[in-house]
């Protein structure tokens, strides 16, 4: 019984304490680079589109707000024909970024993307693609993968031996 | 001693009661924020005062959705009941000498009767929603309010014994010598607790307990129907606060300042206290709530009544 | 049953099988690669290691390959023993040394057996830092993609391709860690069953190239159980869709029919559904119109005109029946070409009369002596050819059994068998792909084939009629008769492709005399169904219009120019005041239609087919309709039929023989624990993004009133009945190998029974008479050729020809003759009743003189009434 009264009293004493609210937007808080805000698609160090349309982000997304379709250029490099994120559904959990094997999809510290119309929150690839590698400057998936694309033949990726000559009779 | 202009005073009381309730929405959020080291609504208008306007606009614009599975007439009726019963109670509330809609000789009983009727609103809302959470909420509300009603009435009998009347202005007048809170301190505490329970305020908000029951009896409500429950609750808070000041703290009585000011001053202090309780206390389990009511509060109320009765007899 | 102790748990296993088979059948998670239920064990990958103990006292144990160890009574093994767990993890790590970092761009990803096994063994981190070996890929044609870096050298591909499917051009090259699986040089894979490599290969080396062009992960595809529409065998398939377009066909295991394999036409022919040319909107008098307006015009025309309806052997029973109901049974004409209708009618009569049983493909596989009379199976009923290929192993297998070699021990069996082959006799007018495994072949004109058959029947049972003219071939007939008589499970196969009633009757006589099973091929996916539906003949329809008895013709999914000579069709379509056509793709008939209604393909509609075996099977819509395309029966149905169930009920009432169609699959009311069966895998992605570019508010999932499947991933997690399995998946088994978990016993029937209801069960033998109309021996005519049809797996089927991959491989239309008159490849003019065609000539030395075979179904060789006589002359 007394403890209840004491609680009430202690809470009452908070009337005289400093408020901790940050007065956004007049005051801007610091957001770390790993903050999970607006999503972007980054590019390889050589400027090519990083996303290989593997669909892993889409399947990892708990709300299913990523849709894409894979296609290939004539040299066998796979990329998304369209890539759509419905930010009106996104919960900014970052699972997509975690699932991405190429560092293509990244969340950024920008969260000021409110809109009056939900349809304006649907971002297509043009809206998502940025001109740099984002948080992972050095990585280039295609230099590690084994498939041949324009400008990279079999055996030219990292840690690859020259292609086997299958017609040789030597062991 | 009924008011000379009944219509005017009815309108006046209704408007004042409603505005206070609306205003409380803002007050409560600001006060809660204060005690939680935040600011609360401070963006709309000066000090966020127009938040009330914004909220009302929002709530009026919301789709008033009646789910297809509900018992339609009852579903619509329920929020109206809470509104009407609370407003009716204001009729017997003496704000200052002469400022009262109707000075019933049984004013206090009328107030108790109205607050009992309020239960129907919650029970019917829960029942008609045809939703398990709502039904559970409604059942809890019924049990809780019936239980606390019992000693709410009993806790006031001490006051009645002392004042010798059920008429509220007369009770106020009877406190000229001493506020009843002094001789009737146990009665005051009991009434305070019962009042919290009657208005379903934290810590007695088990009928809506959002962590277990979604939103309890009003889970299925939206738009202005939900708004009626919402405003009804704040009117309930104002009513109970006003009753406390009238019954135990001498209503409009006080030095220097005019009676009306004293009345509102007292009333607002108790409103603030209600908010403070909300900021501070957690919600008990339902079985704790019930046993507390029947095993502790009821016996205490009876003892208080007996003691007061004995004292009054002895004194005479 | 033998009791085997797996980690001290007693399990009943089939002693005729190996431990891996037993463990998988019991649901143990035991990784493996090189073993396959249809291919047996070779112990190549070492992945299926378990520890075997001598008895319950033995705590040491030894590591053995479960796929190489019989499930003998009292065997004690451990899967969880730490040493063997480490062994398996080591094997995977070894296999992964050279494996490329490809999963994100690999089409196998998400349904990769290698991924599954890697996860199952817990290998999650690459320690190897040195160079990986690489290979160059080959271009294997338009159907199968090759990405050789991903190979784990399990040898399944060559074992399937060479040993099972009889292909020759895929092989293993080079040695040690450099073994390469491919062709000796780039080029189209020759085998007609090459598409199965996609499912056989546990990695992404062989993948579906048609899927690659519009790739979607397995988890993202919405599937529905389907039935192949490209021949009459009724192979079970699952069709996968994404964003409204059909993405691929995968095999749906049916123990009785296709088992694990499909033919390439069935697997890759689906692309016609996505064709640019598809009719997607109603067209009224050459102007696009709304569905409502079209329907109104239809009703009005039907109400005011004298209407006849022409059905179709490639439309479902439901669609044919809806048309029959709309125009009335008396005005319903079967859409089967006249000559074919006669043949099919005869086949049905034989099957109904008995006592021969029509075998399932599985029965065919198990037959030990097979006689094929007049059929080029590879090109007419491809999947059946693959089964016949297995049948020649049955007799040698008996010898192997005597040597006590377990039948699952693939190398052992093959070593014991060597080149031995069981008896297979093929009698056709021209060479066939199966000749290479045949004991003997016999080439003759259709009439002589029939006479040959009658002679065999007579040799078996002297009461069977025989012609009095003798022939030296009858020695061979006698040999075949002996083989059939000695057989345990003999089989005769015949059908419509010689266009000769006599051949069918002869086959029936042989089957009756030798008491064998009798299998008939049929030309199209629902030929049998359409024939059972009945209706007047096609020429009667033409007559009715000509006589003015009818002025309005409704043509259901049928290009009449493929059924009758051009001139007749032309004049009929001209004579009719209103021509209403329903179809998927534009064709010469739809061009002449006044009102054209877009009919749903197998992917956009529900329906029932009857296969040549007489099996009634349901196919279900893959995706919710997105435009005006809908099932033909929906276009034509009366208003009070709400759903497929109503159609089926009405059909069962009107045509009691077809009431089996109601049981082909559970009705739309069917639920498992109150839930529908989900069409999409649990992990389908993009539900809140796929359509928001059109409307930000996601649409409600459409209801499916016609089936027990839902258009989403919501529904029961339990195994559905076989007819309703949209895809195979179970926890830990993302690849097609998940089918193991759907079977009673791995490689056996699906739990709860296989899909489809058989229509013809053998009638008891009670004096059914032999056919006795023996034709005269064929004699070549001076200056005229007997023209017979020649089918092509890629080309003769109307629908698959609209699939780009198949079209690329399609045979060029030609005429085959045995003659010195023409040079190979020369242009000739073939002149017959159906018209004059200019074609290259192919010299077939094996063919009987005086007979010419024409590519069937390839434009312009359509609408010919077989057999016919014609002139062939060098083109001017
Ligand atoms: S942040 Fe989470 S919710 Fe948003 S797109 Fe990525 S996975 Fe989906
Ligand atoms: S996970 Fe990365 S690479 Fe894959 S589709 Fe998403 S963004 Fe593209
Ligand atoms: S074969 Fe399987 S494991 Fe290998 S890259 Fe493809 S998906 Fe990955
Ligand atoms: S290509 Fe595929 S099936 Fe063939 S050996 Fe390699 S992994 Fe095995
Ligand atoms: S599955 Fe047993 S060794 Fe390959």
XYZ file of N, CA and C in Angstrom, chain C residues 531-683:
459
model
N -13.950 -38.816 -78.237
C -14.632 -39.937 -78.886
C -15.717 -40.496 -77.973
N -15.428 -40.544 -76.669
C -16.435 -41.057 -75.731
C -17.623 -40.109 -75.615
N -17.336 -38.837 -75.800
C -18.410 -37.848 -75.738
C -19.389 -38.075 -76.886
N -18.874 -38.615 -77.975
C -19.737 -38.918 -79.102
C -19.993 -37.706 -79.959
N -21.111 -37.702 -80.652
C -21.395 -36.618 -81.575
C -21.311 -37.143 -82.990
N -21.932 -36.390 -83.890
C -21.935 -36.825 -85.286
C -20.570 -36.583 -85.902
N -20.364 -37.128 -87.063
C -19.044 -37.012 -87.678
C -18.838 -35.608 -88.237
N -17.588 -35.317 -88.462
C -17.247 -33.981 -88.941
C -17.847 -33.718 -90.323
N -17.804 -34.743 -91.171
C -18.334 -34.502 -92.520
C -19.841 -34.265 -92.461
N -20.500 -34.870 -91.463
C -21.930 -34.612 -91.313
C -22.171 -33.145 -90.973
N -21.244 -32.575 -90.209
C -21.370 -31.148 -89.878
C -21.286 -30.321 -91.151
N -20.333 -30.679 -92.003
C -20.180 -29.944 -93.255
C -21.442 -30.079 -94.092
N -21.975 -31.289 -94.102
C -23.183 -31.547 -94.882
C -24.333 -30.701 -94.354
N -24.459 -30.646 -93.029
C -25.572 -29.919 -92.413
C -25.542 -28.456 -92.844
N -24.334 -27.897 -92.891
C -24.256 -26.496 -93.297
C -24.576 -26.368 -94.782
N -24.026 -27.296 -95.535
C -24.235 -27.234 -96.981
C -25.723 -27.347 -97.307
N -26.413 -28.261 -96.605
C -27.834 -28.457 -96.854
C -28.705 -27.351 -96.284
N -28.055 -26.437 -95.594
C -28.830 -25.345 -95.020
C -29.561 -25.723 -93.757
N -29.267 -26.905 -93.234
C -29.908 -27.262 -91.962
C -29.381 -26.393 -90.836
N -28.174 -25.903 -91.015
C -27.577 -25.060 -89.986
C -27.004 -23.829 -90.638
N -27.097 -22.709 -89.914
C -26.475 -21.505 -90.462
C -25.438 -20.926 -89.512
N -25.361 -21.473 -88.311
C -24.401 -20.957 -87.342
C -23.537 -22.114 -86.854
N -22.222 -21.908 -86.880
C -21.313 -22.966 -86.445
C -20.467 -22.449 -85.292
N -20.460 -23.221 -84.220
C -19.553 -22.881 -83.116
C -18.426 -23.895 -83.132
N -17.214 -23.399 -83.246
C -16.068 -24.302 -83.365
C -15.219 -24.174 -82.095
N -15.078 -25.285 -81.417
C -14.395 -25.267 -80.128
C -12.934 -25.685 -80.284
N -12.030 -24.801 -79.977
C -10.594 -25.117 -79.940
C -10.196 -26.107 -81.036
N -10.472 -25.759 -82.219
C -10.253 -26.715 -83.294
C -9.941 -25.973 -84.584
N -8.784 -26.269 -85.153
C -8.474 -25.738 -86.473
C -8.946 -26.757 -87.495
N -10.102 -26.470 -88.095
C -10.715 -27.458 -88.981
C -9.837 -27.797 -90.172
N -8.958 -26.864 -90.517
C -8.086 -27.138 -91.667
C -7.113 -28.270 -91.382
N -6.960 -28.596 -90.100
C -6.127 -29.751 -89.768
C -6.944 -31.042 -89.804
N -8.230 -30.919 -89.954
C -9.088 -32.106 -89.850
C -9.654 -32.535 -91.183
N -9.781 -31.611 -92.091
C -10.454 -31.936 -93.338
C -9.801 -31.146 -94.464
N -9.992 -31.604 -95.680
C -9.370 -30.907 -96.810
C -9.801 -29.454 -96.871
N -8.858 -28.644 -97.328
C -9.050 -27.208 -97.314
C -10.328 -26.784 -98.031
N -10.565 -27.372 -99.204
C -11.697 -26.934 -100.009
C -13.011 -27.135 -99.256
N -13.127 -28.292 -98.595
C -14.367 -28.574 -97.862
C -14.586 -27.587 -96.736
N -13.497 -27.329 -95.993
C -13.633 -26.401 -94.866
C -13.982 -25.021 -95.389
N -13.272 -24.619 -96.426
C -13.552 -23.299 -97.004
C -15.015 -23.149 -97.351
N -15.526 -24.134 -98.039
C -16.901 -23.956 -98.513
C -17.880 -24.002 -97.346
N -17.562 -24.805 -96.354
C -18.460 -24.839 -95.204
C -18.455 -23.492 -94.485
N -17.256 -22.947 -94.230
C -17.184 -21.691 -93.488
C -17.835 -20.556 -94.278
N -17.745 -20.686 -95.590
C -18.361 -19.657 -96.413
C -19.886 -19.773 -96.346
N -20.385 -21.003 -96.366
C -21.829 -21.215 -96.386
C -22.498 -20.789 -95.077
N -21.764 -20.902 -93.984
C -22.367 -20.566 -92.690
C -22.521 -19.061 -92.566
N -23.647 -18.620 -92.014
C -23.853 -17.174 -91.832
C -23.009 -16.673 -90.655
N -23.027 -17.450 -89.586
C -22.238 -17.037 -88.423
C -21.238 -18.129 -88.080
N -19.979 -17.734 -87.954
C -18.966 -18.676 -87.500
C -18.410 -18.153 -86.188
N -18.543 -18.960 -85.159
C -18.041 -18.556 -83.845
C -16.943 -19.534 -83.465
N -15.784 -19.021 -83.137
C -14.680 -19.921 -82.802
C -14.126 -19.569 -81.438
N -13.686 -20.611 -80.719
C -12.969 -20.394 -79.463
C -11.601 -21.037 -79.619
N -10.562 -20.297 -79.306
C -9.241 -20.928 -79.376
C -8.199 -20.111 -78.625
N -6.993 -20.720 -78.520
C -5.903 -20.048 -77.810
C -5.068 -19.207 -78.761
N -4.820 -19.767 -79.935
C -3.903 -19.138 -80.878
C -4.636 -18.916 -82.187
N -4.242 -17.906 -82.904
C -4.894 -17.699 -84.203
C -4.506 -18.816 -85.153
N -5.428 -19.251 -85.971
C -5.135 -20.263 -86.981
C -6.081 -20.018 -88.144
N -5.922 -20.732 -89.224
C -6.750 -20.431 -90.406
C -8.245 -20.461 -90.101
N -8.668 -21.308 -89.168
C -10.097 -21.350 -88.849
C -10.521 -20.090 -88.102
N -9.742 -19.701 -87.112
C -10.147 -18.529 -86.335
C -10.148 -17.285 -87.216
N -9.304 -17.285 -88.248
C -9.285 -16.125 -89.142
C -10.625 -15.920 -89.814
N -11.338 -16.996 -90.004
C -12.623 -16.882 -90.712
C -13.789 -16.661 -89.758
N -13.502 -16.580 -88.472
C -14.604 -16.505 -87.512
C -15.173 -15.096 -87.451
N -16.460 -15.036 -87.305
C -17.105 -13.743 -87.121
C -16.928 -13.294 -85.677
N -17.139 -14.253 -84.765
C -16.918 -13.961 -83.352
C -15.841 -14.923 -82.861
N -14.835 -14.345 -82.218
C -13.714 -15.148 -81.772
C -13.576 -14.953 -80.260
N -13.635 -16.053 -79.539
C -13.562 -15.941 -78.087
C -12.231 -16.506 -77.601
N -11.535 -15.784 -76.731
C -10.229 -16.260 -76.266
C -10.414 -17.394 -75.258
N -9.977 -18.577 -75.626
C -10.172 -19.741 -74.763
C -8.917 -19.975 -73.931
N -9.120 -20.319 -72.675
C -7.986 -20.580 -71.795
C -7.278 -21.864 -72.183
N -5.963 -21.839 -72.098
C -5.188 -23.059 -72.299
C -5.250 -23.864 -71.010
N -4.498 -24.953 -70.985
C -4.470 -25.764 -69.766
C -4.041 -24.932 -68.558
N -3.280 -23.873 -68.812
C -2.795 -23.083 -67.689
C -3.840 -22.111 -67.172
N -4.816 -21.810 -67.990
C -5.791 -20.789 -67.583
C -7.164 -21.377 -67.350
N -7.271 -22.690 -67.355
C -8.592 -23.252 -67.150
C -8.501 -24.586 -66.415
N -9.642 -25.041 -65.958
C -9.717 -26.355 -65.336
C -10.422 -27.297 -66.302
N -10.070 -28.535 -66.216
C -10.757 -29.467 -67.090
C -10.261 -30.882 -66.895
N -10.795 -31.770 -67.723
C -10.485 -33.182 -67.590
C -10.158 -33.759 -68.967
N -9.120 -34.559 -69.005
C -8.741 -35.263 -70.227
C -8.847 -36.761 -69.974
N -9.017 -37.504 -71.051
C -8.913 -38.957 -70.923
C -7.740 -39.404 -71.783
N -6.813 -40.078 -71.155
C -5.587 -40.444 -71.850
C -5.817 -41.682 -72.697
N -4.819 -42.030 -73.478
C -4.968 -43.198 -74.348
C -5.058 -44.482 -73.526
N -4.588 -44.429 -72.304
C -4.733 -45.592 -71.429
C -6.185 -45.727 -70.972
N -6.948 -44.640 -71.111
C -8.302 -44.622 -70.587
C -8.317 -44.087 -69.182
N -7.357 -43.232 -68.870
C -7.275 -42.673 -67.519
C -7.846 -41.271 -67.548
N -8.780 -41.027 -66.655
C -9.436 -39.733 -66.600
C -8.657 -38.866 -65.626
N -8.198 -37.722 -66.095
C -7.322 -36.910 -65.251
C -7.691 -35.434 -65.312
N -7.551 -34.785 -64.191
C -7.896 -33.368 -64.073
C -6.655 -32.505 -64.203
N -6.799 -31.384 -64.915
C -5.758 -30.357 -64.861
C -6.391 -29.101 -64.279
N -5.580 -28.326 -63.569
C -6.144 -27.165 -62.900
C -5.448 -25.886 -63.333
N -6.217 -24.850 -63.267
C -5.770 -23.516 -63.612
C -4.560 -23.129 -62.761
N -3.573 -22.517 -63.386
C -2.352 -22.190 -62.647
C -2.470 -20.846 -61.947
N -2.934 -19.841 -62.698
C -3.034 -18.530 -62.049
C -4.445 -18.002 -62.205
N -4.775 -17.081 -61.351
C -6.096 -16.473 -61.427
C -6.197 -15.720 -62.745
N -7.364 -15.747 -63.389
C -7.485 -15.084 -64.688
C -7.208 -13.587 -64.572
N -6.453 -13.062 -65.533
C -6.108 -11.647 -65.454
C -6.709 -10.836 -66.589
N -7.212 -11.521 -67.582
C -7.865 -10.780 -68.655
C -9.105 -11.572 -69.024
N -9.530 -11.439 -70.261
C -10.797 -12.078 -70.599
C -10.653 -13.535 -70.978
N -9.424 -14.011 -70.947
C -9.219 -15.411 -71.301
C -9.855 -16.294 -70.237
N -10.683 -17.222 -70.654
C -11.216 -18.179 -69.682
C -11.534 -19.505 -70.368
N -11.744 -20.491 -69.528
C -11.998 -21.825 -70.053
C -13.142 -21.781 -71.058
N -13.027 -22.582 -72.097
C -14.091 -22.594 -73.096
C -15.432 -22.939 -72.473
N -15.402 -23.878 -71.507
C -16.698 -24.237 -70.922
C -17.321 -23.078 -70.189
N -16.501 -22.156 -69.722
C -17.045 -20.983 -69.057
C -17.712 -20.046 -70.059
N -17.119 -19.937 -71.244
C -17.736 -19.129 -72.288
C -19.089 -19.702 -72.677
N -19.149 -21.033 -72.724
C -20.315 -21.654 -73.345
C -21.370 -22.096 -72.344
N -21.046 -22.115 -71.075
C -21.922 -22.763 -70.108
C -23.230 -22.003 -69.929
N -24.293 -22.745 -69.586
C -25.527 -22.055 -69.191
C -25.321 -21.359 -67.846
N -26.141 -20.359 -67.571
C -25.923 -19.535 -66.385
C -25.945 -20.305 -65.082
N -26.743 -21.381 -65.026
C -26.882 -22.011 -63.722
C -25.713 -22.919 -63.368
N -24.784 -23.115 -64.265
C -23.576 -23.841 -63.868
C -22.627 -22.824 -63.247
N -22.406 -22.958 -61.965
C -21.561 -21.961 -61.314
C -20.099 -22.335 -61.386
N -19.823 -23.605 -61.183
C -18.429 -23.991 -61.067
C -18.194 -25.299 -61.798
N -16.951 -25.701 -61.801
C -16.574 -26.941 -62.469
C -17.403 -28.118 -61.951
N -17.646 -28.119 -60.649
C -18.413 -29.223 -60.072
C -19.788 -29.355 -60.727
N -20.397 -28.220 -61.029
C -21.718 -28.258 -61.669
C -21.619 -28.873 -63.054
N -20.568 -28.493 -63.777
C -20.395 -29.043 -65.122
C -20.235 -30.553 -65.042
N -19.387 -30.975 -64.092
C -19.112 -32.403 -63.971
C -20.375 -33.166 -63.608
N -21.149 -32.578 -62.712
C -22.363 -33.258 -62.285
C -23.326 -33.391 -63.463
N -23.475 -32.299 -64.203
C -24.381 -32.344 -65.352
C -23.882 -33.361 -66.370
N -22.565 -33.421 -66.530
C -21.998 -34.335 -67.523
C -22.229 -35.792 -67.099
N -22.032 -36.053 -65.821
C -22.212 -37.421 -65.339
C -23.662 -37.863 -65.560
N -24.560 -36.875 -65.452
C -25.972 -37.210 -65.616
C -26.294 -37.495 -67.079
N -25.753 -36.642 -67.945
C -26.071 -36.788 -69.356
C -25.310 -37.947 -69.993
N -24.091 -38.159 -69.552
C -23.254 -39.192 -70.151
C -22.687 -40.078 -69.047
N -23.467 -41.056 -68.605
C -23.052 -41.840 -67.432
C -21.674 -42.474 -67.597
N -21.279 -42.761 -68.851
C -19.977 -43.399 -69.006
C -18.858 -42.484 -68.525
N -19.123 -41.176 -68.515
C -18.080 -40.232 -68.133
C -18.168 -39.812 -66.673
N -18.977 -40.507 -65.878
C -19.101 -40.012 -64.504
C -17.796 -40.174 -63.735
N -16.862 -40.982 -64.290
C -15.553 -41.082 -63.645
C -14.861 -39.719 -63.597
N -15.253 -38.818 -64.493
C -14.623 -37.498 -64.501
C -14.816 -36.789 -63.172
N -15.923 -37.099 -62.486
C -16.156 -36.468 -61.183
C -15.099 -36.911 -60.171
N -14.570 -38.117 -60.357
C -13.626 -38.645 -59.378
C -12.175 -38.443 -59.791
N -11.964 -37.785 -60.926
C -10.591 -37.616 -61.392
C -9.766 -36.835 -60.383
N -10.437 -35.952 -59.655
C -9.758 -35.207 -58.592
C -10.823 -34.852 -57.576
N -10.435 -34.639 -56.330
C -11.427 -34.232 -55.332
C -12.130 -32.947 -55.767
N -13.350 -32.776 -55.352
C -14.140 -31.637 -55.813
C -13.662 -30.349 -55.173
N -14.271 -29.257 -55.599
C -13.859 -27.953 -55.069
C -14.182 -27.816 -53.593
N -15.010 -28.697 -53.085
C -15.366 -28.611 -51.661
C -14.310 -29.289 -50.786
N -13.419 -29.999 -51.407
C -12.422 -30.763 -50.649
C -11.543 -29.831 -49.811
N -11.342 -30.209 -48.559
C -10.458 -29.425 -47.678
C -9.627 -30.394 -46.850
N -8.451 -29.954 -46.462
C -7.677 -30.728 -45.503
C -7.700 -29.948 -44.196
N -8.280 -30.523 -43.169
C -8.456 -29.833 -41.889
C -9.033 -28.441 -42.118
N -10.010 -28.366 -43.001
C -10.698 -27.099 -43.227
C -9.977 -26.139 -44.144
N -8.792 -26.515 -44.616
C -8.013 -25.558 -45.405
C -7.883 -26.025 -46.846
N -7.765 -25.040 -47.753
C -7.501 -25.357 -49.149
C -6.032 -25.726 -49.325
N -5.697 -26.109 -50.526
C -4.311 -26.497 -50.808
C -3.627 -25.312 -51.484
N -2.521 -24.878 -50.936
C -1.895 -23.676 -51.502
C -1.233 -23.945 -52.847
N -1.440 -23.008 -53.787
C -0.769 -23.130 -55.078
C 0.661 -22.624 -55.001
N 0.929 -21.725 -54.061
C 2.266 -21.147 -53.998
C 3.045 -21.738 -52.843
N 4.351 -21.860 -53.009
C 5.175 -22.293 -51.886
C 5.101 -21.265 -50.752
N 5.371 -21.770 -49.574
C 5.293 -20.962 -48.371
C 6.060 -19.648 -48.477
N 7.144 -19.648 -49.249
C 8.037 -18.494 -49.221
C 7.808 -17.547 -50.378
